[in-house]
XYZ file of C-alpha atoms in Angstrom:
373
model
C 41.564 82.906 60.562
C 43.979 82.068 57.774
C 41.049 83.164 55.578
C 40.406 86.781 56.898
C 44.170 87.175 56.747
C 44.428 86.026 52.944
C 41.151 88.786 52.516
C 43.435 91.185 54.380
C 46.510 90.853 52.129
C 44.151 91.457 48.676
C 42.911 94.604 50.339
C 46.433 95.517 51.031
C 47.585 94.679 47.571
C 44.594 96.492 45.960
C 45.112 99.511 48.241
C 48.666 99.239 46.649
C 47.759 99.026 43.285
C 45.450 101.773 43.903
C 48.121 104.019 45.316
C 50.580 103.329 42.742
C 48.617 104.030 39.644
C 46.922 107.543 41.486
C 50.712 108.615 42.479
C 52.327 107.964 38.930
C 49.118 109.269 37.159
C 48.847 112.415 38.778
C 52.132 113.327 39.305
C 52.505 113.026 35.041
C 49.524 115.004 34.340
C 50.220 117.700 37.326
C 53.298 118.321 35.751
C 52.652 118.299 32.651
C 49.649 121.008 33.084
C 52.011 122.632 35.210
C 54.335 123.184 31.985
C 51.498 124.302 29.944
C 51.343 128.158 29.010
C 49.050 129.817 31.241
C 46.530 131.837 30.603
C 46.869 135.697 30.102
C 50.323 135.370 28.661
C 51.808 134.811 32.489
C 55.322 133.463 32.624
C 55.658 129.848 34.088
C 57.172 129.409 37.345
C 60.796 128.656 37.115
C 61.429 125.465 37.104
C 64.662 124.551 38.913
C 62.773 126.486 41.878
C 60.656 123.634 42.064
C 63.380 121.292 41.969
C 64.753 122.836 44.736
C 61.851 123.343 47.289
C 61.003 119.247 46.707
C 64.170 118.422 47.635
C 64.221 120.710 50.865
C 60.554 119.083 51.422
C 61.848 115.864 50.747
C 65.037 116.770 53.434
C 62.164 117.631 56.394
C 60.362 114.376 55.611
C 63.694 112.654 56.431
C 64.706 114.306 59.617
C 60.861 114.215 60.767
C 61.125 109.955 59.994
C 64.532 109.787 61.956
C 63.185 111.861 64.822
C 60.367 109.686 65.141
C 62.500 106.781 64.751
C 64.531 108.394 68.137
C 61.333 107.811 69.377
C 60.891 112.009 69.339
C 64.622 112.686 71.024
C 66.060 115.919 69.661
C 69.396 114.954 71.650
C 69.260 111.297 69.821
C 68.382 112.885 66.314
C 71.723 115.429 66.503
C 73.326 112.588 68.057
C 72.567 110.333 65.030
C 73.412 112.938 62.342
C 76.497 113.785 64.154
C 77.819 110.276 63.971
C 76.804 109.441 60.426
C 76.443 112.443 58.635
C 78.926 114.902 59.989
C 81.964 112.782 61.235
C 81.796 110.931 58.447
C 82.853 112.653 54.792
C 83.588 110.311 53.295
C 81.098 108.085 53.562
C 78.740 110.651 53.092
C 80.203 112.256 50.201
C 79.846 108.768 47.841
C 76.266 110.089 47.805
C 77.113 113.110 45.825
C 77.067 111.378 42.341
C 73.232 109.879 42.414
C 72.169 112.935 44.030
C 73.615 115.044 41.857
C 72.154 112.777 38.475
C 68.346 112.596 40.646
C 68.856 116.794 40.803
C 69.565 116.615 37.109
C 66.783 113.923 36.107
C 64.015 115.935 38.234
C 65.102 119.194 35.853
C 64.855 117.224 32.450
C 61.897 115.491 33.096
C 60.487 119.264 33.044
C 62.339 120.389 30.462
C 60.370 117.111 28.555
C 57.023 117.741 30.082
C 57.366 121.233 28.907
C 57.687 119.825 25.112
C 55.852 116.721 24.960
C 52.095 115.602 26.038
C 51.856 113.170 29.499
C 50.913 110.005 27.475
C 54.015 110.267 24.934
C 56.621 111.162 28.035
C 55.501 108.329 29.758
C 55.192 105.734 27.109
C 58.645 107.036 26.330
C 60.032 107.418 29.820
C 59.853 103.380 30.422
C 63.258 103.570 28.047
C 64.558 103.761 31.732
C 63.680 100.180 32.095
C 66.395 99.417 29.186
C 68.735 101.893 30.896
C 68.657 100.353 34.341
C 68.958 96.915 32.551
C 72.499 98.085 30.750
C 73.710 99.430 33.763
C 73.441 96.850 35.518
C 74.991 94.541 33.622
C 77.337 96.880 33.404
C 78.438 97.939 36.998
C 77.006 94.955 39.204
C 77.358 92.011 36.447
C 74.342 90.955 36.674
C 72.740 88.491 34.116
C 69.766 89.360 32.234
C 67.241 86.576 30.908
C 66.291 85.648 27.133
C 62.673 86.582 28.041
C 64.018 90.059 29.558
C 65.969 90.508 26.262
C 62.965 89.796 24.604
C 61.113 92.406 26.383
C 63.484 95.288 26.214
C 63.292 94.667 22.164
C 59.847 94.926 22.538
C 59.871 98.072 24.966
C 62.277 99.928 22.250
C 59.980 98.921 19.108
C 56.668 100.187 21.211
C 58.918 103.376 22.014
C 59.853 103.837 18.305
C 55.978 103.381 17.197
C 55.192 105.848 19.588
C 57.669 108.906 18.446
C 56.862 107.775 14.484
C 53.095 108.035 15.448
C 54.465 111.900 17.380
C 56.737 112.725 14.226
C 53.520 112.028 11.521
C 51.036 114.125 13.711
C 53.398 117.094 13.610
C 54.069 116.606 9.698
C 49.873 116.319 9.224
C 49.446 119.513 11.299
C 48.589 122.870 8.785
C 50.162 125.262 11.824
C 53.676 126.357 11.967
C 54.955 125.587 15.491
C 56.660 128.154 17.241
C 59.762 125.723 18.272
C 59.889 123.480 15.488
C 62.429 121.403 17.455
C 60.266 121.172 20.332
C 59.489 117.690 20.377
C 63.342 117.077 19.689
C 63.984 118.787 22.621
C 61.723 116.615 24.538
C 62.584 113.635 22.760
C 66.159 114.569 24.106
C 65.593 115.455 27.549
C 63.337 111.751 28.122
C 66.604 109.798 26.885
C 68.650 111.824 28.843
C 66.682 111.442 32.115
C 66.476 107.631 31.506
C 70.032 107.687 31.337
C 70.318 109.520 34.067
C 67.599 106.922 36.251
C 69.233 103.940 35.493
C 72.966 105.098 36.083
C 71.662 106.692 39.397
C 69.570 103.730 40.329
C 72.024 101.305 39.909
C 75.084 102.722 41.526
C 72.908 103.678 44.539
C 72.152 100.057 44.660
C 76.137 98.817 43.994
C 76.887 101.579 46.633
C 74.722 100.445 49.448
C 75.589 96.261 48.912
C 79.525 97.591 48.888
C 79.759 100.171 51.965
C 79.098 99.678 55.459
C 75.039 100.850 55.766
C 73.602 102.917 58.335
C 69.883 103.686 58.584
C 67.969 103.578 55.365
C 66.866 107.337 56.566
C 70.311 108.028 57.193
C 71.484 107.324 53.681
C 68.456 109.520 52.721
C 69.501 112.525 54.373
C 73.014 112.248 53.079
C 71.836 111.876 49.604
C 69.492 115.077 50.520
C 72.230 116.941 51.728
C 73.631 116.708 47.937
C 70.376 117.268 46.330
C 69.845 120.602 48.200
C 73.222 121.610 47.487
C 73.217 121.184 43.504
C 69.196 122.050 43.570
C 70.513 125.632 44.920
C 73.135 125.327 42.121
C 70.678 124.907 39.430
C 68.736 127.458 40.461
C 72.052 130.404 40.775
C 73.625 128.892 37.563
C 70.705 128.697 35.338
C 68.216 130.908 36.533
C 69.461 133.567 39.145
C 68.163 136.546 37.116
C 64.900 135.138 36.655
C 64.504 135.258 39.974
C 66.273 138.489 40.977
C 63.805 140.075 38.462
C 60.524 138.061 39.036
C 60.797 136.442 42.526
C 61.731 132.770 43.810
C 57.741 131.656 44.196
C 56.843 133.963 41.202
C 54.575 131.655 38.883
C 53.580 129.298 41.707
C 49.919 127.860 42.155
C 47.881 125.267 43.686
C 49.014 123.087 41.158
C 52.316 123.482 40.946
C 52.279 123.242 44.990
C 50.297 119.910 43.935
C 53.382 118.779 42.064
C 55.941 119.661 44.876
C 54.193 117.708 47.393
C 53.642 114.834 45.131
C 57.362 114.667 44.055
C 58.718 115.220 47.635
C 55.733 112.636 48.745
C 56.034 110.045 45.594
C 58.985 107.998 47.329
C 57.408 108.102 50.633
C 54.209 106.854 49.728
C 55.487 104.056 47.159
C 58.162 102.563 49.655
C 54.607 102.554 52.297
C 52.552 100.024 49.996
C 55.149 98.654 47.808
C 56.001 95.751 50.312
C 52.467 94.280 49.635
C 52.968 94.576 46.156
C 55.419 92.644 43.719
C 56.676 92.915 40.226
C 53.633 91.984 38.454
C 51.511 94.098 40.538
C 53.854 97.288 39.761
C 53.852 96.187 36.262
C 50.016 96.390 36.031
C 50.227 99.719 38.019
C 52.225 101.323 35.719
C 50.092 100.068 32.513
C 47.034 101.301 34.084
C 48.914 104.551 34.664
C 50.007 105.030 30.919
C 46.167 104.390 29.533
C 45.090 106.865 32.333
C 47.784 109.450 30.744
C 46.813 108.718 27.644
C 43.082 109.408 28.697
C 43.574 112.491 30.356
C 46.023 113.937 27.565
C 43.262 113.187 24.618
C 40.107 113.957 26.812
C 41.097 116.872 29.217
C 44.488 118.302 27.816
C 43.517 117.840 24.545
C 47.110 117.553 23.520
C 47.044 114.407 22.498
C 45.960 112.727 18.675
C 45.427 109.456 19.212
C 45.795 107.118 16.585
C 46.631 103.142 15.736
C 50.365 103.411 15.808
C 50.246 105.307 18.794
C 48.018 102.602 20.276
C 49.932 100.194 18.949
C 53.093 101.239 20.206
C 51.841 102.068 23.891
C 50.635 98.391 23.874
C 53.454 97.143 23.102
C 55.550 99.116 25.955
C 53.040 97.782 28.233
C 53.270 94.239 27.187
C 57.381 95.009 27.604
C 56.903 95.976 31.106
C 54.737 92.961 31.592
C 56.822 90.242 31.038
C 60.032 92.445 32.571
C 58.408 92.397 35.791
C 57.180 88.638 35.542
C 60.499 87.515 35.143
C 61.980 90.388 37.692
C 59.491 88.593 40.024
C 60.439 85.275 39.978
C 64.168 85.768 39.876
C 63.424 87.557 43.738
C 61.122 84.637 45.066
C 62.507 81.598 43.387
C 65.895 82.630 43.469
C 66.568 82.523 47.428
C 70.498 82.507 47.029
C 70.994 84.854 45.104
C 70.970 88.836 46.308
C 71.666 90.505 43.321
C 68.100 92.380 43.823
C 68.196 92.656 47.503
C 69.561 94.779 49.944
C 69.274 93.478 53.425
C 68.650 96.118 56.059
C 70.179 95.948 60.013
C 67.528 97.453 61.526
C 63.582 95.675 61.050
C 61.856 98.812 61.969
C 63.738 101.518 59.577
C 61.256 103.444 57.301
C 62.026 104.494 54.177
C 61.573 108.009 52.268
C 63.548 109.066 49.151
C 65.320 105.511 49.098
C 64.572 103.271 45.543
C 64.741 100.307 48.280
C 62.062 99.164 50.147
C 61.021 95.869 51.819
C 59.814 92.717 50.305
C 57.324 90.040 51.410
C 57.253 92.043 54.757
C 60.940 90.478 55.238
C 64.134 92.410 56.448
C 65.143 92.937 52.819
C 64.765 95.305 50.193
C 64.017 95.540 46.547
C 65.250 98.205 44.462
C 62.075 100.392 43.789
C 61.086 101.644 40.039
C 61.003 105.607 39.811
C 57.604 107.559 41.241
C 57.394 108.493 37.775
């Protein structure tokens, strides 16, 4: 008995691992191809549209997992966002700060994908592991470890052998770009979304220890309510005469719809398998994901050059998130007193949809979950 159950818990974690690396993979290169000039001349789709309709995506996911939750009660669903949502401002309105910085990150990792290749964003995009780390130490006091140190020296060397490796292509390359500050701009726009993830990540998580909680869903829809609200803002601020003139859904196609369901998806599915998973496993996840986008970017993109400080460089970010997540892992399962990583839910049964939180061990707590990205 004890041995089919062990055999089912491998499956699990492989189906996890499995999961992880297809979500983070393809949602990277679906992007990114997404950004890439079509053909003919056609304009791109706009992007803060897309922002916007994954968010309002992400919104129906929500109220669909609380209806279900009210066991399919329409009455007990209105009830529900009555009492949390509506009659209570204030609590709902301390979601407007990471909602509004998730609404900004989704828009410069775009802006990025637009002006780098999949394999450099995301070798470059683990920076948010160093953000999240300062933030934290920051806002909830929380002490990092020598060997954590050690790796987020190591994650900003691989990150600076990566962009020296970008910088020497572009100096070797006979063409003239059209944007010669291009890859500044995406350069730029990765930092500032890292910045963005970590600050976001990590006040969600000092919010929810610090205020009374209701459902996990609950805390989803408020933090919707925001994202839908400056989504719509990004669009009329920034865009509004692109789309007067060429149309809301002008530019969309099958893979850009591909992209919407995967970002309004991504936290859904993660927060599903994650519980079977740990640190390690994530870790692993994520390093098959980069040699995947590093694959895809030389051999189907072609907008990658590979070359040994490039390789060099993405080894070492890997190794960084490594031995982050080792000792991540055994500061949650050897460290039962302490909760500076967990965040202990009310209700056993609660699912979980745009939330960074999600269960661990298959216990009533949660861990705060990486990005889908």
């Amino acid at each position: 008995m004890e041995k089919h159950t062990m055999l089912g818990q491998n499956t699990l974690r492989y189906f996890s691992l499995f999961i992880l690396t297809l979500q983070t993979t393809l949602t990277v290169l679906a992007m990114r191809y997404s950004r890439k000039q079509t053909e003919g001349g056609k304009d791109l789709y706009i992007g803060t549209t897309l922002v916007l309709v994954s968010e309002l995506i992400k919104f129906m996911f929500c109220l669909i997992l609380l209806l279900i939750q009210k066991s399919g009660s329409i009455e007990q669903l209105l009830k529900a966002l009555g009492s949390e949502v509506i009659f209570k401002p204030s609590e709902t309105a301390k979601l407007a700060i990471p909602s509004s910085l998730y609404t900004i990150q989704n828009n410069l990792i775009l802006l990025a994908l637009s002006s780098l290749d999949a394999a450099t964003f995301q070798v470059t995009y683990q920076l948010k592991i160093l953000t999240t780390a300062f933030f934290s130490v920051l806002l909830l006091r929380k002490e990092i470890k020598a060997i954590q140190w050690l790796a987020l020296i190591v994650l900003m060397g691989g990150v600076i052998l990566v962009q020296f490796s970008s910088d020497g292509k572009q100096k070797e390359a006979n063409v003239v770009p059209t944007n010669p500050h291009k890859h500044l701009i995406g350069m730029l726009a990765v930092v500032a979304s890292s910045l963005s993830s970590g600050f976001a990540g990590v006040y969600y998580e000092k919010l929810l220890k610090e205020s009374a909680q209701p459902s996990v869903i609950i805390r989803n829809i408020q933090l919707g309510i925001f994202s839908i609200i400056f989504g719509t803002a990004g669009v009329v601020i920034n865009d509004w005469d692109k789309v007067s003139q060429r149309g809301f859904f002008d530019g969309y196609t099958s893979v850009v719809w591909l992209v919407i369901m995967l970002q309004a998806m991504g936290g859904l599915v993660v927060a599903a398998v994650i519980k079977y998973a740990d640190n390690i496993l994530k870790g692993f996840a994520t390093s098959v994901s980069i040699i995947l986008s590093c694959l895809c970017s030389y051999v189907v993109l072609h907008d990658l050059n590979l070359d040994l400080t490039f390789v060099f460089g993405t080894g070492l970010v890997i190794l960084a998130t490594f031995m982050y997540g080792i000792q991540s892992h055994n500061s949650i399962f050897n460290s039962s007193n302490s909760s500076n990583n967990l965040i202990v839910d009310k209700d056993e049964n609660e699912d979980i949809s745009r939330t960074p939180y999600t269960k661990v061990n298959n216990d009533r707590t949660y861990q705060k979950l990486s990005s889908t990205i």
